[in-house]
C-alpha positions in Angstrom: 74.7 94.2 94.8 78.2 95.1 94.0 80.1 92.5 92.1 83.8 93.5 93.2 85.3 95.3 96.4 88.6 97.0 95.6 90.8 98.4 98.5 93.7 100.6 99.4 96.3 98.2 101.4 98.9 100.4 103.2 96.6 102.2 106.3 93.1 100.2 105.6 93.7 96.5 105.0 96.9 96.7 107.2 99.7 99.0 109.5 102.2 100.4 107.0 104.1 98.1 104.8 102.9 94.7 107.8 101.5 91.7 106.6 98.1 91.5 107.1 96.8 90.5 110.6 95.0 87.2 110.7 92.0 88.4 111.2 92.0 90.5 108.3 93.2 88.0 106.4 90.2 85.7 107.0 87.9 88.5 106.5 89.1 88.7 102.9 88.6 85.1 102.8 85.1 85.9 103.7 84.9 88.6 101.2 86.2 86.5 98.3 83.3 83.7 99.0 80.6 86.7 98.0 82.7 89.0 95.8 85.8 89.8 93.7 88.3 91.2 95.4 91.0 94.0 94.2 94.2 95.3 96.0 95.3 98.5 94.3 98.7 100.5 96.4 101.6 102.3 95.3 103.7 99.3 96.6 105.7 96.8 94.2 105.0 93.2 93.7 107.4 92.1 96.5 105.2 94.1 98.7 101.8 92.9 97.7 103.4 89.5 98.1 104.7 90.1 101.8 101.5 91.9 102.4 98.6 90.2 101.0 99.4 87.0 99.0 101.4 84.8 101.1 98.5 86.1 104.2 95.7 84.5 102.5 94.4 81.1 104.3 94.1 78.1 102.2 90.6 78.4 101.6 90.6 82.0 100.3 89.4 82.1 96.7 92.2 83.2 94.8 90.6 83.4 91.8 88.7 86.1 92.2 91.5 88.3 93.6 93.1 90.9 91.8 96.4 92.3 92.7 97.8 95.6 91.4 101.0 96.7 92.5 102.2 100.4 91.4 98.9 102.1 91.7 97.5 99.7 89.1 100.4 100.4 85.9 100.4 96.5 87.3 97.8 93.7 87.7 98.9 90.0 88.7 96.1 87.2 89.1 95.9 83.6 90.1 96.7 81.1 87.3 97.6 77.4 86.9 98.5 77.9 90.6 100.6 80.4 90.7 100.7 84.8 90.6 100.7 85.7 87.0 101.7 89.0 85.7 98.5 90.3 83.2 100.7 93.7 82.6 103.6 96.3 83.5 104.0 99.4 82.6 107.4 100.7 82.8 109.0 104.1 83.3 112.0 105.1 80.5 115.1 105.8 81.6 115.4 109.5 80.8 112.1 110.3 82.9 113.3 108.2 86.1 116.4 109.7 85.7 114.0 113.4 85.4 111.7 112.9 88.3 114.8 111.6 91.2 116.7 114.8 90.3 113.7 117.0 90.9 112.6 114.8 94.2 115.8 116.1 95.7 115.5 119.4 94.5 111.8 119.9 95.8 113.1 118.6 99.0 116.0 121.1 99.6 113.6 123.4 98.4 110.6 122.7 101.0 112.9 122.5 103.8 111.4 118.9 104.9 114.7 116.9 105.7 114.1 114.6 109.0 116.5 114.3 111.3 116.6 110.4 111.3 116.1 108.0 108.7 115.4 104.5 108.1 117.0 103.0 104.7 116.3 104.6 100.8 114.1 107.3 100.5 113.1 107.1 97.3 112.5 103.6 95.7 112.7 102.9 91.4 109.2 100.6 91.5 109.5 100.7 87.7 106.5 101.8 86.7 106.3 104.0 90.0 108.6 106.6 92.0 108.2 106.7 95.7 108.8 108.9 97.9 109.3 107.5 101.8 109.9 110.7 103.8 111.4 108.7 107.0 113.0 105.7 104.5 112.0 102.5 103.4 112.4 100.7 106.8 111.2 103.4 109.2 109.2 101.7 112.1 105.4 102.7 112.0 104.9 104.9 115.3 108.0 107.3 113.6 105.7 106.9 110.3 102.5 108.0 112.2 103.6 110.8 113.7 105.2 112.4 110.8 102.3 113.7 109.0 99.3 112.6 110.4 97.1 115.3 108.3 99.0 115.0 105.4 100.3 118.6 105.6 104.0 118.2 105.4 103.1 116.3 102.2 101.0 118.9 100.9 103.9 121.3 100.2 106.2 118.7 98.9 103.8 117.7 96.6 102.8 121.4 95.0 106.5 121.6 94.7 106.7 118.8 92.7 103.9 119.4 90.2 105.6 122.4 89.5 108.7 120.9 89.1 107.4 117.6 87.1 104.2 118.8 84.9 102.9 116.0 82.8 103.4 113.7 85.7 100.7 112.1 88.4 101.9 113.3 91.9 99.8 111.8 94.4 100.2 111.0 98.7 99.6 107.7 100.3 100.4 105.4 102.9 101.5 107.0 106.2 104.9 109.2 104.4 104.9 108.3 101.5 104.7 110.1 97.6 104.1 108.1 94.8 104.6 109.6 91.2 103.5 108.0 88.0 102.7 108.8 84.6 100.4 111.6 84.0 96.9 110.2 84.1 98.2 107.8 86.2 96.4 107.0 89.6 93.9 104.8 91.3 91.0 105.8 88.8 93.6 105.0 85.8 94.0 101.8 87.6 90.7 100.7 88.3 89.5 101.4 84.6 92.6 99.1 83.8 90.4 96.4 86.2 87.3 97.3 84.5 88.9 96.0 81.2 90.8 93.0 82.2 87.9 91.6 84.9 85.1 92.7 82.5 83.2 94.1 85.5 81.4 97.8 84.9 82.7 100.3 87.2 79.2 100.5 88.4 79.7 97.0 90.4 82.4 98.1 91.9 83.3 100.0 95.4 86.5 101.3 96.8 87.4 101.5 100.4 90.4 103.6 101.4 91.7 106.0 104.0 93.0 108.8 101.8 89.8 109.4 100.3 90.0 113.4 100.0 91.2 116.0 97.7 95.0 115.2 97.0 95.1 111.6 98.6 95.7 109.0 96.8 92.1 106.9 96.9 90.7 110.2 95.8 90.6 109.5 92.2 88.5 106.5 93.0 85.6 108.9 94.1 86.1 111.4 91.4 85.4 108.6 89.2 82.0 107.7 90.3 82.7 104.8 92.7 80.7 104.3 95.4 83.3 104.9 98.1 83.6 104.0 102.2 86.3 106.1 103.9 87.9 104.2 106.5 90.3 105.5 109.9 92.4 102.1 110.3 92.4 98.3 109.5 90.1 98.1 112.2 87.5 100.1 110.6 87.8 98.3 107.6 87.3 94.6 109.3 83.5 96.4 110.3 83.2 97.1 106.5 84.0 93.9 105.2 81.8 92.3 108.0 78.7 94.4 106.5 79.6 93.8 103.1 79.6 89.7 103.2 76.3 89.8 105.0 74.9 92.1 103.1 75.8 90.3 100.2 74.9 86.9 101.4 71.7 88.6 102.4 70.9 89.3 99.1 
């Protein structure tokens, strides 16, 4: 019996940077009457927020949700009422100022320039770089069609471990590259939850839908998890279904 469920958001809990759908929504509810619940992304807080928080119903058990923006170099949980900040863990000026000169520079050099964008392409997270190949605001159905298989990605991203060494390059979301400290990733982040929840890696599982070699839920599977590889937020409604009766079962 697992005692926490952590998930990916952008791609499994919902469409790419959209609030979660209502049923979703009251799935987690579901989930957070049997379980702990984590949310780890490369997205900021205003993000998770948009996304997750302000999507729960009333009777969702905030308590036992934990919320880690940035790929986990964040964690926020629910106290005296209100979303707390546990941690940050900032980027110095000298390395943002490193890894945006080399993003453009990999990108001239990889050739991968759309022909349209929608808003900033790379966002300052704080403790996080991202990359948004199409921009910011690009609708979805541009987004999926992009890189479905992840290959475009794949290039940018051996350019840029050879251009940013001692830093964590990883792909997620439907366009997106998210860099971080070296060390840095979902595993880093779900040790960080280990420590602050108390709960042994061993109760946990990770759902995702970039669970392979060089995505960026990968690093919860080389770390021992017991893993469930979703296609879409559809998929992962099934999973959460099986989970809270299996739970309640037991």
């Amino acid at each position: 019996m697992k005692q926490l469920v952590a998930f990916d958001l952008d791609g499994t809990l919902a469409e790419s940077k959209q609030p979660l759908g209502d049923p979703m929504a009251e799935a987690l509810a579901d989930l957070l009457g049997v379980a702990n619940v984590a949310v780890i992304s490369g997205g900021d807080w205003p993000q998770f927020d948009k996304q997750v928080a302000s999507r729960l119903p009333a009777r969702a058990d905030r308590s036992k949700l934990w919320l880690m923006p940035t790929t986990g170099t964040k964690l926020y949980t629910w106290q005296d009422d209100a979303w707390t900040t546990v941690y940050a863990e900032l980027f110095d000026d000298e390395t943002k100022a490193k890894i945006l000169r080399e993003f453009d520079a990999a990108l001239e050099a990889t050739g991968f320039v759309p022909e349209q964008t929608w808003g900033e392409r790379i966002e300052d997270r704080g403790s996080q770089i991202t990359f948004s190949a199409l921009g910011q605001q690009a609708p979805i159905d541009a987004k999926e069609h992009w890189d479905p298989k992840f290959e475009k990605r794949k290039i940018i991203q051996a350019e840029l471990k050879q251009r940013l060494p001692g830093l964590s390059i990883n792909m997620g979301g439907a366009t997106s590259i998210d860099i971080t400290r070296e060390g840095v990733d979902k595993a880093y982040g779900l040790k960080k939850l280990r420590d602050a929840s108390g709960i042994p890696l061993e109760a946990m599982m990770f759902i995702g839908d970039a669970i392979f070699p060089g995505g960026n839920d990968y690093p919860a599977k080389e770390l021992g998890l017991d893993t469930v590889r979703v296609r879409d937020p559809q998929d992962t409604l099934g999973v959460i279904a099986a989970i809270v009766a299996c739970q309640k079962g037991n």
